């Protein structure tokens, strides 16, 4: 699944162990994506059974983002106190309970509560998993493993679409929403085998344990000592709360603001309205219910395949080129979708062109904007404020996601699909400009170098040099 090389270090036992640890952690992305795919397929059946209005259906989708924002906000505090592994395990428990509530729902309010709990779990996962990966992986694995987290989100969406399509013939939405229970239980078990984060251990003065973990994950004693000394140097600066650091350190404010902007821009690409509401979009384009369901599966396939390709490309092309290419593809494909839907072009040819445009759009997102925003947000924050900075950017992601998903159907009912797609196409052009002006290239750059350049006051786009 990952780029290979003839170098012996890529075949070492420590490399293999780091890979396994990263893969277990990245599997949290599978659960994040699974819910997206399942609710997309189940939404119509839930709406019919509970006579839910358009606003009710928007809330069924978007209440998850409220929970996710709460989860991401609390994850920083809890993961700093109790450790990344324990917090991930807590997320799996919440996921299991939330899915069970939805599956056994007798009233719409029970589904909302269940999805709120699932949202809290997802918010914790999207905060903690990339952070843990960035703190435990060495530079040559860090980008690939965080990209794997994003790719597994895509695989989860595909699995949700596929399972939902199979079950949709019988309207078995309760089976659909119960599906996350099994992988949540499996990942809970997998978390028992994860080591503590070296950064978390160093903050607690457990130097011997830090060296033990680093020796199990790094290839040479020199790497172990170099990273240990860097961690000790950071820890020696003393602990300052994230809010205090935000007030005192203008360069930290820059990295927090960059992370927030990256996450907001990711949501303004329009990806989640396509993922959540794809069956409705395709049914509006004269697909039947069954045809829309299986076309949605095709969207999931593209998302997953491109996500795998992104793992190979992230450490070859670099962050900035992939982000710009990704946004350009999305802008062009959404412009085509806007023309087709805005002009109400008739016939099967127009319908198939719309599907192709949406396929290309999803592929463009999976190529860069999907994985790289999470990667960058975990890389650009200094160690002392990393929990706080990543927490702020993750919170921004979920609030932006909520804002987009909670208004999409209402917006379409007022201005139509054409103008709505055109607006998202424009935001992708803005994303390109933003990337060129502010986003740094962090490929193969250590977190310590990025932090040193940031705190030295270098321009944001130059902190990876």
PDB file of N, CA, C and O in Angstrom, residues 320 436 439-443 445 449-450 452-454 458-465:
ATOM      1  N   UNK A 320       2.086  21.200  -1.551  1.00  0.00           N
ATOM      2  CA  UNK A 320       1.541  22.332  -2.315  1.00  0.00           C
ATOM      3  C   UNK A 320       1.103  21.954  -3.733  1.00  0.00           C
ATOM      4  O   UNK A 320      -0.011  22.296  -4.153  1.00  0.00           O
ATOM      5  N   UNK A 436      -1.206  28.923  -2.627  1.00  0.00           N
ATOM      6  CA  UNK A 436      -0.004  29.554  -3.174  1.00  0.00           C
ATOM      7  C   UNK A 436       0.531  30.650  -2.266  1.00  0.00           C
ATOM      8  O   UNK A 436       1.748  30.866  -2.174  1.00  0.00           O
ATOM      9  N   UNK A 439       0.396  28.340   2.220  1.00  0.00           N
ATOM     10  CA  UNK A 439       0.639  26.957   2.659  1.00  0.00           C
ATOM     11  C   UNK A 439       2.104  26.576   2.431  1.00  0.00           C
ATOM     12  O   UNK A 439       2.632  26.750   1.326  1.00  0.00           O
ATOM     13  N   UNK A 440       2.785  26.029   3.455  1.00  0.00           N
ATOM     14  CA  UNK A 440       4.185  25.636   3.302  1.00  0.00           C
ATOM     15  C   UNK A 440       4.323  24.258   2.679  1.00  0.00           C
ATOM     16  O   UNK A 440       3.388  23.460   2.687  1.00  0.00           O
ATOM     17  N   UNK A 441       5.511  23.984   2.140  1.00  0.00           N
ATOM     18  CA  UNK A 441       5.846  22.646   1.673  1.00  0.00           C
ATOM     19  C   UNK A 441       6.589  21.948   2.809  1.00  0.00           C
ATOM     20  O   UNK A 441       7.675  22.377   3.203  1.00  0.00           O
ATOM     21  N   UNK A 442       6.001  20.866   3.341  1.00  0.00           N
ATOM     22  CA  UNK A 442       6.581  20.193   4.510  1.00  0.00           C
ATOM     23  C   UNK A 442       7.063  18.782   4.193  1.00  0.00           C
ATOM     24  O   UNK A 442       7.394  18.030   5.102  1.00  0.00           O
ATOM     25  N   UNK A 443       7.119  18.430   2.924  1.00  0.00           N
ATOM     26  CA  UNK A 443       7.568  17.091   2.533  1.00  0.00           C
ATOM     27  C   UNK A 443       8.981  16.830   3.030  1.00  0.00           C
ATOM     28  O   UNK A 443       9.905  17.617   2.788  1.00  0.00           O
ATOM     29  N   UNK A 445      10.345  17.152   5.808  1.00  0.00           N
ATOM     30  CA  UNK A 445      10.877  18.137   6.764  1.00  0.00           C
ATOM     31  C   UNK A 445      10.472  17.710   8.166  1.00  0.00           C
ATOM     32  O   UNK A 445       9.314  17.355   8.404  1.00  0.00           O
ATOM     33  N   UNK A 449      12.143  21.202  12.647  1.00  0.00           N
ATOM     34  CA  UNK A 449      12.548  22.255  11.707  1.00  0.00           C
ATOM     35  C   UNK A 449      11.390  23.187  11.397  1.00  0.00           C
ATOM     36  O   UNK A 449      11.549  24.408  11.356  1.00  0.00           O
ATOM     37  N   UNK A 450      10.205  22.604  11.176  1.00  0.00           N
ATOM     38  CA  UNK A 450       9.020  23.418  10.905  1.00  0.00           C
ATOM     39  C   UNK A 450       8.754  24.357  12.071  1.00  0.00           C
ATOM     40  O   UNK A 450       8.488  25.559  11.893  1.00  0.00           O
ATOM     41  N   UNK A 452      10.894  25.434  14.394  1.00  0.00           N
ATOM     42  CA  UNK A 452      11.950  26.452  14.506  1.00  0.00           C
ATOM     43  C   UNK A 452      11.719  27.588  13.520  1.00  0.00           C
ATOM     44  O   UNK A 452      11.840  28.775  13.876  1.00  0.00           O
ATOM     45  N   UNK A 453      11.380  27.270  12.300  1.00  0.00           N
ATOM     46  CA  UNK A 453      11.140  28.302  11.286  1.00  0.00           C
ATOM     47  C   UNK A 453       9.902  29.135  11.612  1.00  0.00           C
ATOM     48  O   UNK A 453       9.890  30.353  11.404  1.00  0.00           O
ATOM     49  N   UNK A 454       8.857  28.461  12.107  1.00  0.00           N
ATOM     50  CA  UNK A 454       7.638  29.185  12.474  1.00  0.00           C
ATOM     51  C   UNK A 454       7.927  30.200  13.565  1.00  0.00           C
ATOM     52  O   UNK A 454       7.563  31.382  13.449  1.00  0.00           O
ATOM     53  N   UNK A 458       9.444  33.247  10.136  1.00  0.00           N
ATOM     54  CA  UNK A 458       9.429  33.109   8.677  1.00  0.00           C
ATOM     55  C   UNK A 458       8.006  33.182   8.153  1.00  0.00           C
ATOM     56  O   UNK A 458       7.040  32.863   8.874  1.00  0.00           O
ATOM     57  N   UNK A 459       7.844  33.568   6.894  1.00  0.00           N
ATOM     58  CA  UNK A 459       6.533  33.555   6.279  1.00  0.00           C
ATOM     59  C   UNK A 459       5.982  32.130   6.332  1.00  0.00           C
ATOM     60  O   UNK A 459       6.708  31.164   6.214  1.00  0.00           O
ATOM     61  N   UNK A 460       4.662  32.030   6.466  1.00  0.00           N
ATOM     62  CA  UNK A 460       4.059  30.714   6.606  1.00  0.00           C
ATOM     63  C   UNK A 460       4.417  29.790   5.446  1.00  0.00           C
ATOM     64  O   UNK A 460       4.698  28.601   5.657  1.00  0.00           O
ATOM     65  N   UNK A 461       4.409  30.300   4.243  1.00  0.00           N
ATOM     66  CA  UNK A 461       4.703  29.426   3.108  1.00  0.00           C
ATOM     67  C   UNK A 461       6.160  28.985   3.074  1.00  0.00           C
ATOM     68  O   UNK A 461       6.521  28.103   2.293  1.00  0.00           O
ATOM     69  N   UNK A 462       7.002  29.585   3.925  1.00  0.00           N
ATOM     70  CA  UNK A 462       8.427  29.266   3.916  1.00  0.00           C
ATOM     71  C   UNK A 462       8.878  28.453   5.128  1.00  0.00           C
ATOM     72  O   UNK A 462      10.068  28.150   5.256  1.00  0.00           O
ATOM     73  N   UNK A 463       7.961  28.082   6.042  1.00  0.00           N
ATOM     74  CA  UNK A 463       8.407  27.432   7.269  1.00  0.00           C
ATOM     75  C   UNK A 463       8.882  25.987   7.052  1.00  0.00           C
ATOM     76  O   UNK A 463       9.446  25.385   7.964  1.00  0.00           O
ATOM     77  N   UNK A 464       8.658  25.452   5.870  1.00  0.00           N
ATOM     78  CA  UNK A 464       9.161  24.106   5.579  1.00  0.00           C
ATOM     79  C   UNK A 464      10.511  24.116   4.890  1.00  0.00           C
ATOM     80  O   UNK A 464      11.026  23.053   4.528  1.00  0.00           O
ATOM     81  N   UNK A 465      11.095  25.292   4.708  1.00  0.00           N
ATOM     82  CA  UNK A 465      12.384  25.376   3.994  1.00  0.00           C
ATOM     83  C   UNK A 465      13.560  25.407   4.964  1.00  0.00           C
ATOM     84  O   UNK A 465      13.456  25.970   6.039  1.00  0.00           O
TER      85      UNK A 465
END
